[in-house]
PDB file of C-alpha atoms and ligand atoms in Angstrom:
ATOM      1  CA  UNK E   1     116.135 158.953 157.805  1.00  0.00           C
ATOM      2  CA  UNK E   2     118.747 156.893 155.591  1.00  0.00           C
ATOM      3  CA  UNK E   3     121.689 158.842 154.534  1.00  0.00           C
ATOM      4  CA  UNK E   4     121.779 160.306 150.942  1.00  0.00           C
ATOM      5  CA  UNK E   5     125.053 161.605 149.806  1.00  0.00           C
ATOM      6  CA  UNK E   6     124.828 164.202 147.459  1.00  0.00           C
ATOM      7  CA  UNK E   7     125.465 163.089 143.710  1.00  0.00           C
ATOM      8  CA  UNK E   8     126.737 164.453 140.515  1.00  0.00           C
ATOM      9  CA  UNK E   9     124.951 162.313 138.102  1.00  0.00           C
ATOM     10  CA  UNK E  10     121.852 160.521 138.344  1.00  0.00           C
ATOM     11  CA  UNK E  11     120.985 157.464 134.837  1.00  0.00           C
ATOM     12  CA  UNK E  12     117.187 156.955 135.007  1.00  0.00           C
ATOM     13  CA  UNK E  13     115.584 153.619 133.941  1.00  0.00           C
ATOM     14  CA  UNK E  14     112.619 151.861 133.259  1.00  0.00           C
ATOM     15  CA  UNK E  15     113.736 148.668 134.165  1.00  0.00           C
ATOM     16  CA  UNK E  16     117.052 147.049 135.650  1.00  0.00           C
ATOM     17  CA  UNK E  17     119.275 146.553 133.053  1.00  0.00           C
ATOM     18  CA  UNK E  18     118.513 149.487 130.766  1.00  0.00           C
ATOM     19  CA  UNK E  19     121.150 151.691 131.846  1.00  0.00           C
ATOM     20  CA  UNK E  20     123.638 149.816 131.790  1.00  0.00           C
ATOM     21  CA  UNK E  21     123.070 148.869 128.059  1.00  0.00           C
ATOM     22  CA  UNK E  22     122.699 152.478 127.188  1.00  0.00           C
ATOM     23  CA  UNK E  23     125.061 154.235 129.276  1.00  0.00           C
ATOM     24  CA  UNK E  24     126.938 151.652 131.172  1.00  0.00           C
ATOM     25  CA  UNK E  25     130.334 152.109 129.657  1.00  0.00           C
ATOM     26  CA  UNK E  26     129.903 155.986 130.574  1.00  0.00           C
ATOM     27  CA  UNK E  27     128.602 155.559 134.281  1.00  0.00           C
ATOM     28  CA  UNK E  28     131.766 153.032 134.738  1.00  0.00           C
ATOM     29  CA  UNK E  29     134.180 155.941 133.689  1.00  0.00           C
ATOM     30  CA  UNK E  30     132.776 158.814 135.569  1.00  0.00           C
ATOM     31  CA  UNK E  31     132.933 156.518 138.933  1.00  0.00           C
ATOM     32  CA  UNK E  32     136.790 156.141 137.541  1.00  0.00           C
ATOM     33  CA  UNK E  33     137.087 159.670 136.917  1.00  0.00           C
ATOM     34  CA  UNK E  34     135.949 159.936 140.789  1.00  0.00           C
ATOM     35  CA  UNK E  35     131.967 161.267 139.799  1.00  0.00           C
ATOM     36  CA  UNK E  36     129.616 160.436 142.387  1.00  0.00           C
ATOM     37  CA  UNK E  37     126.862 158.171 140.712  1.00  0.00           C
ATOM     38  CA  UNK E  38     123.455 157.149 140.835  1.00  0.00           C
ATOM     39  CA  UNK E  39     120.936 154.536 139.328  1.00  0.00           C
ATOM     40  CA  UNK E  40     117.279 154.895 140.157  1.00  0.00           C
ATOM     41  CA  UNK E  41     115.161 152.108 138.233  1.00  0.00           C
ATOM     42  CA  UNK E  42     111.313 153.201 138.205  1.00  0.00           C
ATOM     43  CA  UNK E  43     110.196 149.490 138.554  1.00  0.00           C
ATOM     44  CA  UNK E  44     112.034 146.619 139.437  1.00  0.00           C
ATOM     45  CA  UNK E  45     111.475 145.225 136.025  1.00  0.00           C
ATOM     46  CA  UNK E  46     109.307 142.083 137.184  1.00  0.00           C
ATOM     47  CA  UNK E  47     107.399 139.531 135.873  1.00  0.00           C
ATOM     48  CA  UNK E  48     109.503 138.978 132.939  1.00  0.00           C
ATOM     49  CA  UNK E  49     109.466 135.240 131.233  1.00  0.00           C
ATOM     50  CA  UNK E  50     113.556 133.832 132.599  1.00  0.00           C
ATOM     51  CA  UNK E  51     113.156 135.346 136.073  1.00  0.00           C
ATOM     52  CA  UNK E  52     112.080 133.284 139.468  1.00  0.00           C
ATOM     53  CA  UNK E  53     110.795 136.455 141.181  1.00  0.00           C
ATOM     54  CA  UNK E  54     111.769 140.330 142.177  1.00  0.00           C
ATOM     55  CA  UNK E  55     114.408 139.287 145.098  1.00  0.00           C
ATOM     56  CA  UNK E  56     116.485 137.270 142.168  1.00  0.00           C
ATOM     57  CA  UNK E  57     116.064 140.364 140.113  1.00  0.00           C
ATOM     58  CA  UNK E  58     116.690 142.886 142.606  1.00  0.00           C
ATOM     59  CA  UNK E  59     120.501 140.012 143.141  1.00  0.00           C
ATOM     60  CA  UNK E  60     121.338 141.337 139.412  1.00  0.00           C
ATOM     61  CA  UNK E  61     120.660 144.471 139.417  1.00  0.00           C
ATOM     62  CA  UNK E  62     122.925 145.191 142.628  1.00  0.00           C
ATOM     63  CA  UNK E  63     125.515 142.840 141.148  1.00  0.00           C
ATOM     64  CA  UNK E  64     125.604 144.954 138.022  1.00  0.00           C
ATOM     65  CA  UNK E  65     125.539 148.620 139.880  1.00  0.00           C
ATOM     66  CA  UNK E  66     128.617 146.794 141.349  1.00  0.00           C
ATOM     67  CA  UNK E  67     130.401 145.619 138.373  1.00  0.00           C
ATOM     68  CA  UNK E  68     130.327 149.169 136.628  1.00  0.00           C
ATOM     69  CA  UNK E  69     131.474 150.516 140.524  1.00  0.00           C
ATOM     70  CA  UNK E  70     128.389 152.264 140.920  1.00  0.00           C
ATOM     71  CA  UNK E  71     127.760 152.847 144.457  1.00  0.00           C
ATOM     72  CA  UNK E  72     123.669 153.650 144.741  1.00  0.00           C
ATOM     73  CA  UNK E  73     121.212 152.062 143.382  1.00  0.00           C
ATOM     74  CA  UNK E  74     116.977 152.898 144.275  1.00  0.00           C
ATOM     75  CA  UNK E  75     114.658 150.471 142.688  1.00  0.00           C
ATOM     76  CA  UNK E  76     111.133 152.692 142.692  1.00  0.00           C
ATOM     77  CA  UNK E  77     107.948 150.597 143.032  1.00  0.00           C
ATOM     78  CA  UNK E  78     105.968 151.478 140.279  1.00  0.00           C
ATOM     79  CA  UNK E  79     104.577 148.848 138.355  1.00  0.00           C
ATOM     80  CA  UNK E  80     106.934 147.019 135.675  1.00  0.00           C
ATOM     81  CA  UNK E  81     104.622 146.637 131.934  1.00  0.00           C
ATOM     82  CA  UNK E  82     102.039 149.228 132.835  1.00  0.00           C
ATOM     83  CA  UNK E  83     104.149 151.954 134.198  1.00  0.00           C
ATOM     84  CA  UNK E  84     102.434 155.221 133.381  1.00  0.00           C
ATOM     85  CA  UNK E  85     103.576 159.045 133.395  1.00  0.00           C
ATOM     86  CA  UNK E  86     100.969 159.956 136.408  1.00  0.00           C
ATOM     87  CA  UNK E  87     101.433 162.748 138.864  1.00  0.00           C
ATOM     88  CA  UNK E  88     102.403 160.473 141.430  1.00  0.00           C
ATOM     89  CA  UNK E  89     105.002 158.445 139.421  1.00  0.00           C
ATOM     90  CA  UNK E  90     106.613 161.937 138.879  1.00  0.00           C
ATOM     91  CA  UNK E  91     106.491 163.482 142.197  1.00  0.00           C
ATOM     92  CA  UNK E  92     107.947 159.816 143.814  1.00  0.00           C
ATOM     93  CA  UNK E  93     111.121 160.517 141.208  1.00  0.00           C
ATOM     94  CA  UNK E  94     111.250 164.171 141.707  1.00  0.00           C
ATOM     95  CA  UNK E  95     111.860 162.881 145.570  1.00  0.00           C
ATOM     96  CA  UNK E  96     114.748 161.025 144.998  1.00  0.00           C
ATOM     97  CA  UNK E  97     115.975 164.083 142.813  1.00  0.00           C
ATOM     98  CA  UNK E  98     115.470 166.127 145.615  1.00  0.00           C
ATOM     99  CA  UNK E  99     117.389 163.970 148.164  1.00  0.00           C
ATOM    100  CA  UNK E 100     120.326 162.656 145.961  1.00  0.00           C
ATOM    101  CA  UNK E 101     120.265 166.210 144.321  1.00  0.00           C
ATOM    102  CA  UNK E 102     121.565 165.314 141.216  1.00  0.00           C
ATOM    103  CA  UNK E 103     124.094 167.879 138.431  1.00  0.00           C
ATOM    104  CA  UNK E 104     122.964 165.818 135.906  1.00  0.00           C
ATOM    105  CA  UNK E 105     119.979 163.431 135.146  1.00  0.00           C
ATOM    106  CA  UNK E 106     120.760 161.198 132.087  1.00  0.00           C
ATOM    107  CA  UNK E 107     117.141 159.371 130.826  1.00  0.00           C
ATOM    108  CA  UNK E 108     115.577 157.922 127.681  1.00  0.00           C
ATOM    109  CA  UNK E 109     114.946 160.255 124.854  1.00  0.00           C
ATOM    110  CA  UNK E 110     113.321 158.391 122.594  1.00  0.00           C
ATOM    111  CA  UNK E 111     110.292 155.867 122.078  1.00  0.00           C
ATOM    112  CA  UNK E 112     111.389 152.159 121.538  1.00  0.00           C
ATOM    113  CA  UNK E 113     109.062 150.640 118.901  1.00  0.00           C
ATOM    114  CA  UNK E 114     108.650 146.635 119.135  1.00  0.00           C
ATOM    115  CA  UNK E 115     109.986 146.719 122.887  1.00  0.00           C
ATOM    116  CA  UNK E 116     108.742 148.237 126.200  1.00  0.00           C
ATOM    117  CA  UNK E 117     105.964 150.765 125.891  1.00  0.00           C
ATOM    118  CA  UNK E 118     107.462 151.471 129.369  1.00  0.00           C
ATOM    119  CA  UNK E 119     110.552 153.457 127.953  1.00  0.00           C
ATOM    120  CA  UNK E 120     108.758 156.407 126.608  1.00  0.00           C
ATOM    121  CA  UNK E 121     106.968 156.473 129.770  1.00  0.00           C
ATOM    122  CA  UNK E 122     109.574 156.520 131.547  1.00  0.00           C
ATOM    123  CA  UNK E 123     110.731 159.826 129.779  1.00  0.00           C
ATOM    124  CA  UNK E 124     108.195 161.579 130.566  1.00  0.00           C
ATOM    125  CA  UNK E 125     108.178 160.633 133.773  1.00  0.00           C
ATOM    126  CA  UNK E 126     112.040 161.972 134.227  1.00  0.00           C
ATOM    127  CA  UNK E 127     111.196 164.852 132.081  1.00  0.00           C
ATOM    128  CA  UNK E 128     108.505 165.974 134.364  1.00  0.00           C
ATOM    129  CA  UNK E 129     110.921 165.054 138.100  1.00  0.00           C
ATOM    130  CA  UNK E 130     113.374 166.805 136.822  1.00  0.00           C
ATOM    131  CA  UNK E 131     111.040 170.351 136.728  1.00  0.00           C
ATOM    132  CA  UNK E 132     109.175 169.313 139.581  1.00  0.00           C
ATOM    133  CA  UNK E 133     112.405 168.924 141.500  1.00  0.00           C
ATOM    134  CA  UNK E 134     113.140 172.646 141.598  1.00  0.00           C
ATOM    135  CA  UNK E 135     109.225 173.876 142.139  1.00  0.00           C
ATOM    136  CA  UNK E 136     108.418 175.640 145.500  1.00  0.00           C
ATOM    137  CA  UNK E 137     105.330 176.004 147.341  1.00  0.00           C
ATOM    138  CA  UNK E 138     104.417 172.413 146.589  1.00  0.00           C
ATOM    139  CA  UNK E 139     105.516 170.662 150.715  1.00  0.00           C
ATOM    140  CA  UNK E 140     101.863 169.174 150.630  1.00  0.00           C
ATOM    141  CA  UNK E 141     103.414 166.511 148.004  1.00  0.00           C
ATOM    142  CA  UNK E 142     107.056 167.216 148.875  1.00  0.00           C
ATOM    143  CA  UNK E 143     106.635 166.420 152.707  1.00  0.00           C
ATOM    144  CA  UNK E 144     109.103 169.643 153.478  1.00  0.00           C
ATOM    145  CA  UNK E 145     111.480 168.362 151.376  1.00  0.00           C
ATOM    146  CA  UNK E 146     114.267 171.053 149.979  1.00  0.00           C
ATOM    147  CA  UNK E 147     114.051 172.107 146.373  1.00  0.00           C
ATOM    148  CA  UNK E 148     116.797 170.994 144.324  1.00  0.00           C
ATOM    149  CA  UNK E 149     117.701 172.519 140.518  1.00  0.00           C
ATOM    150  CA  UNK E 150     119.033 170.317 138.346  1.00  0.00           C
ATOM    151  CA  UNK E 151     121.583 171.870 136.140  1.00  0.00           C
ATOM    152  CA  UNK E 152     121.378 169.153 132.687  1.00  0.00           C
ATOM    153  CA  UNK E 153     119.295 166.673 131.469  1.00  0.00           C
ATOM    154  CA  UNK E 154     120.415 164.525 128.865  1.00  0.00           C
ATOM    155  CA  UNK E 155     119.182 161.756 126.642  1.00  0.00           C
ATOM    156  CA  UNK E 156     120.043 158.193 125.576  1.00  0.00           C
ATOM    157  CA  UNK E 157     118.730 156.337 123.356  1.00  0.00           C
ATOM    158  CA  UNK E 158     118.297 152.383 124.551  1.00  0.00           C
ATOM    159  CA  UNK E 159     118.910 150.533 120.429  1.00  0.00           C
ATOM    160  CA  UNK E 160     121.615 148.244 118.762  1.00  0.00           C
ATOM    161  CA  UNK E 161     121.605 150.344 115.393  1.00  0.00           C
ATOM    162  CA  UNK E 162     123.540 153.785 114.788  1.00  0.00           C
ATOM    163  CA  UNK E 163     122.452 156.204 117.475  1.00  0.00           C
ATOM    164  CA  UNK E 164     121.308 159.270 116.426  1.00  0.00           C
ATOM    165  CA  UNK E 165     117.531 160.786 118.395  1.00  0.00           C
ATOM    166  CA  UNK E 166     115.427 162.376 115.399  1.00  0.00           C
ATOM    167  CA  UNK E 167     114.682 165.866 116.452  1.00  0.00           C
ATOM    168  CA  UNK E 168     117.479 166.546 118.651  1.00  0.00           C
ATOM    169  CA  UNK E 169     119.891 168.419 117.972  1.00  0.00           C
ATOM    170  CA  UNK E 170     123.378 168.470 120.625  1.00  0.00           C
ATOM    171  CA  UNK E 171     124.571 164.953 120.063  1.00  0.00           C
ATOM    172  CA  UNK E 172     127.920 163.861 121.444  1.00  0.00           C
ATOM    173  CA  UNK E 173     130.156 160.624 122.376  1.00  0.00           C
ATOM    174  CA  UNK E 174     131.661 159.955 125.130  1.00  0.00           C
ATOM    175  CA  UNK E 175     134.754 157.512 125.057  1.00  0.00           C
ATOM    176  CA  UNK E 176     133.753 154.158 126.752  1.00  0.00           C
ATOM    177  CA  UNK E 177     137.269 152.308 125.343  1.00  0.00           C
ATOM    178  CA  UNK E 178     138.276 151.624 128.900  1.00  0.00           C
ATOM    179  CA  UNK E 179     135.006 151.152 130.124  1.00  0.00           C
ATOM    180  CA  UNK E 180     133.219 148.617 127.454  1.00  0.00           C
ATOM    181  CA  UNK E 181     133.940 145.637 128.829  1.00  0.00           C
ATOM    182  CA  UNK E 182     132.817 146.694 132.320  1.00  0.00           C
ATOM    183  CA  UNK E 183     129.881 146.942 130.640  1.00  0.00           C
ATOM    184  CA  UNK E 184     129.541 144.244 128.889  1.00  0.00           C
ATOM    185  CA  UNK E 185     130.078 142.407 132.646  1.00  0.00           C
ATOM    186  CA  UNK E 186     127.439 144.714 134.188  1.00  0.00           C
ATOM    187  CA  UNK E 187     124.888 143.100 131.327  1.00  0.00           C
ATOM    188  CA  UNK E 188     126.039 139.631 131.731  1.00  0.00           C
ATOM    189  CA  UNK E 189     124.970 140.475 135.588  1.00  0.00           C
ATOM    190  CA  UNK E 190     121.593 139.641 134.125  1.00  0.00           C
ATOM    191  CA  UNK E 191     121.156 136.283 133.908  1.00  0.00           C
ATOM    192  CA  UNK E 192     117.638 135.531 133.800  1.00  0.00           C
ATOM    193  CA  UNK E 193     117.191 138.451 131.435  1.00  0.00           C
ATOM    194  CA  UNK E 194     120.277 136.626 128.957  1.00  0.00           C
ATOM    195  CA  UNK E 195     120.659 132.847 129.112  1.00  0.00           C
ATOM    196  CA  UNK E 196     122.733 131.458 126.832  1.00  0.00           C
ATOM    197  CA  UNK E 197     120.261 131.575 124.131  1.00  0.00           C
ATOM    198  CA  UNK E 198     120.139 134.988 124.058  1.00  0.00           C
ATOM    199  CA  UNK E 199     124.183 135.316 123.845  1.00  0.00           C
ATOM    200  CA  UNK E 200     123.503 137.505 120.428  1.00  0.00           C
ATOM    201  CA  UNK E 201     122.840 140.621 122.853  1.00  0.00           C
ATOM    202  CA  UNK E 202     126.212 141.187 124.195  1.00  0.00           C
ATOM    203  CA  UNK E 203     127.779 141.013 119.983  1.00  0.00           C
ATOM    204  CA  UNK E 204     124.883 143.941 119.276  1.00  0.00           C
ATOM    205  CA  UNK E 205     125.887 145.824 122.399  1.00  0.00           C
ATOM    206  CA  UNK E 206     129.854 145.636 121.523  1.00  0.00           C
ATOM    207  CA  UNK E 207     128.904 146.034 118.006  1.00  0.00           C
ATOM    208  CA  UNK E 208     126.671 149.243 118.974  1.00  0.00           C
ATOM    209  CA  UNK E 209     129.591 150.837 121.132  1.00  0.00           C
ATOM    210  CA  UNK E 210     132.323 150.263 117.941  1.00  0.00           C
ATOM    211  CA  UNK E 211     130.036 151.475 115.877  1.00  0.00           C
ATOM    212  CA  UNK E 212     129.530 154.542 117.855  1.00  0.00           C
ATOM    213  CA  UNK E 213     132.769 155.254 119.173  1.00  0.00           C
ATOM    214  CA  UNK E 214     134.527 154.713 115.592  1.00  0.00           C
ATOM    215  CA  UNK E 215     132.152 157.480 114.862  1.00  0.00           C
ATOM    216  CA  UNK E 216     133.917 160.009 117.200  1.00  0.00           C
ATOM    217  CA  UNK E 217     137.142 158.633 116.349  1.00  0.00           C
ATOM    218  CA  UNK E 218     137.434 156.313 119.481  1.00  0.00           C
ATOM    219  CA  UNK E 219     138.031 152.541 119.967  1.00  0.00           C
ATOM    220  CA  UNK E 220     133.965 152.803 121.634  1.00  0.00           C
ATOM    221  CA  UNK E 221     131.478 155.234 122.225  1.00  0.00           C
ATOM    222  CA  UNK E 222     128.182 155.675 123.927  1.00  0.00           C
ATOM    223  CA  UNK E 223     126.100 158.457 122.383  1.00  0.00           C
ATOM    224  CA  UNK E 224     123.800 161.547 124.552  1.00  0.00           C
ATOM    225  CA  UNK E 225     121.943 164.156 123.535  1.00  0.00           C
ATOM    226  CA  UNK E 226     121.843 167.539 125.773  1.00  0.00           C
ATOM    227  CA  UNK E 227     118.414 168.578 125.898  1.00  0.00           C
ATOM    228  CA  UNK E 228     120.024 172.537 125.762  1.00  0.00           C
ATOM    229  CA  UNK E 229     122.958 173.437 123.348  1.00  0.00           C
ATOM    230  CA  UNK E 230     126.399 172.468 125.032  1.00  0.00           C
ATOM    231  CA  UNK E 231     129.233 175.085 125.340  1.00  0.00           C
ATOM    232  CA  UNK E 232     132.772 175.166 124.860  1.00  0.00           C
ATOM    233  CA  UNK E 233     135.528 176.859 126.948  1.00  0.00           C
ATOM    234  CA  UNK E 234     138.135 175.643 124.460  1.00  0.00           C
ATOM    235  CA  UNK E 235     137.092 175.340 120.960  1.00  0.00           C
ATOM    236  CA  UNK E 236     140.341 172.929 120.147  1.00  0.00           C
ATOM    237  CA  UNK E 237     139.595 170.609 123.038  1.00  0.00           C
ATOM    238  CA  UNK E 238     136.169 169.758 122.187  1.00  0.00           C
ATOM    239  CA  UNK E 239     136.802 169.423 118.440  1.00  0.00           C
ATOM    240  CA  UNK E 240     139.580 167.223 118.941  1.00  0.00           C
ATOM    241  CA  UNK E 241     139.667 165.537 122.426  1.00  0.00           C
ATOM    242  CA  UNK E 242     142.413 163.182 121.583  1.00  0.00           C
ATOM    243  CA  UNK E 243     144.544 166.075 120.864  1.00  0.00           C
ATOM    244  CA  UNK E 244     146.464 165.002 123.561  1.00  0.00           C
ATOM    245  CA  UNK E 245     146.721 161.599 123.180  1.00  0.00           C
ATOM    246  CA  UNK E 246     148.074 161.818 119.331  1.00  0.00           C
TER     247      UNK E 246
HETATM  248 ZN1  LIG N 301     113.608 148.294 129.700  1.00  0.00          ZN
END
């Protein structure tokens, strides 16, 4: 049985390479802040039009788990263009849950209209493994496997304009300053995916994260929603989180 350290946060995506352009910046700087992190991909993002095959694919997706320091990285096999929100595809990622036993599970929150129907699947999908995770009496499709509660689930949102999810209320930025430029590496990791002609992507990503983080009063930003209301232990500190910097 391969060994499966226990992890504090978990990003969840469709494909290789959406993570990192919604919430690379922030899975750089929790694995700096000394977080123990995990990517799970629900396909491995294949056929696409630039790419040779899976095993190049697979080459760039490790390489850019790497760049942003990220030390585990599962590539699920369900299918890449017609992934749907079945039973099965839920109870495969609600194993991994169970085994890497995630704090948090960060996963789309939105629909992305004009790209990959797969996204929206996708949250479902994580929506779903993240209740079925915790739900006993169920070994026949569990295989004995421990229950595991997940404590938050949070939302990103994979788009190049201003960041906001409609319906959703608990927004917040996290500071990716340090971190954007990791991520921008991370991306470039991706080279079937962004051949030169298709340079414009890493100016929308930068220009995304300045956009967002100049919201929140930082140099960049990556924006989450928490699917429950977040608290505060110190009203001053999460008001103004550069208090001490200023
Ligand atoms: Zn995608």
């Amino acid at each position: 049985m391969p060994d499966y350290p226990q992890l504090d946060v978990i990003a969840v995506g469709a494909h290789p390479d959406d993570v990192e352009i919604a919430c690379g910046g922030t899975l750089a700087k929790l694995v700096k802040q000394g977080y123990q992190v995990g990517i799970i991909d629900l396909t491995d993002g294949e056929p696409t039009p630039g790419s040779p095959g899976p095993e190049v694919r697979l080459a760039e997706a490790q390489a850019a788990a790497a760049a942003l320091g990220v030390p585990v990285r599962v590539t699920l096999e369900l299918p890449n263009r017609r992934l749907f929100d079945t039973f099965e595809a839920r109870v495969l990622l609600a194993k991994e849950f169970r085994q890497y036993r995630p704090k948090i599970v960060i996963g789309f929150g939105d629909k992305t209209p004009m790209a990959s129907p797969d996204h929206w699947q996708a949250m479902q999908i994580t929506d779903a493994a993240v209740f079925y995770s915790r739900l006993t009496k169920w070994d026949e499709h569990f295989g004995g496997l421990p229950v595991h509660a997940i404590q938050s689930q949070l939302y990103f949102r994979l788009a190049f304009e201003p960041q906001t999810l409609g319906g959703f209320l608990n927004h917040f930025t996290v500071d990716i300053g340090e971190t954007l430029e990791q991520k921008l590496a991370s991306v470039r990791c991706y080279a079937t995916q962004f051949p030169p002609g298709k340079a414009h992507v890493f100016e929308r990503i930068r220009g995304a994260a300045l956009l967002a983080g100049a919201a929140a009063n930082f140099a960049a930003g990556e924006v989450f929603i928490s699917t429950r209301p977040l608290g505060a232990l110190d009203l001053v500190k999460t008001a103004l989180p550069r208090l001490q910097a200023t």
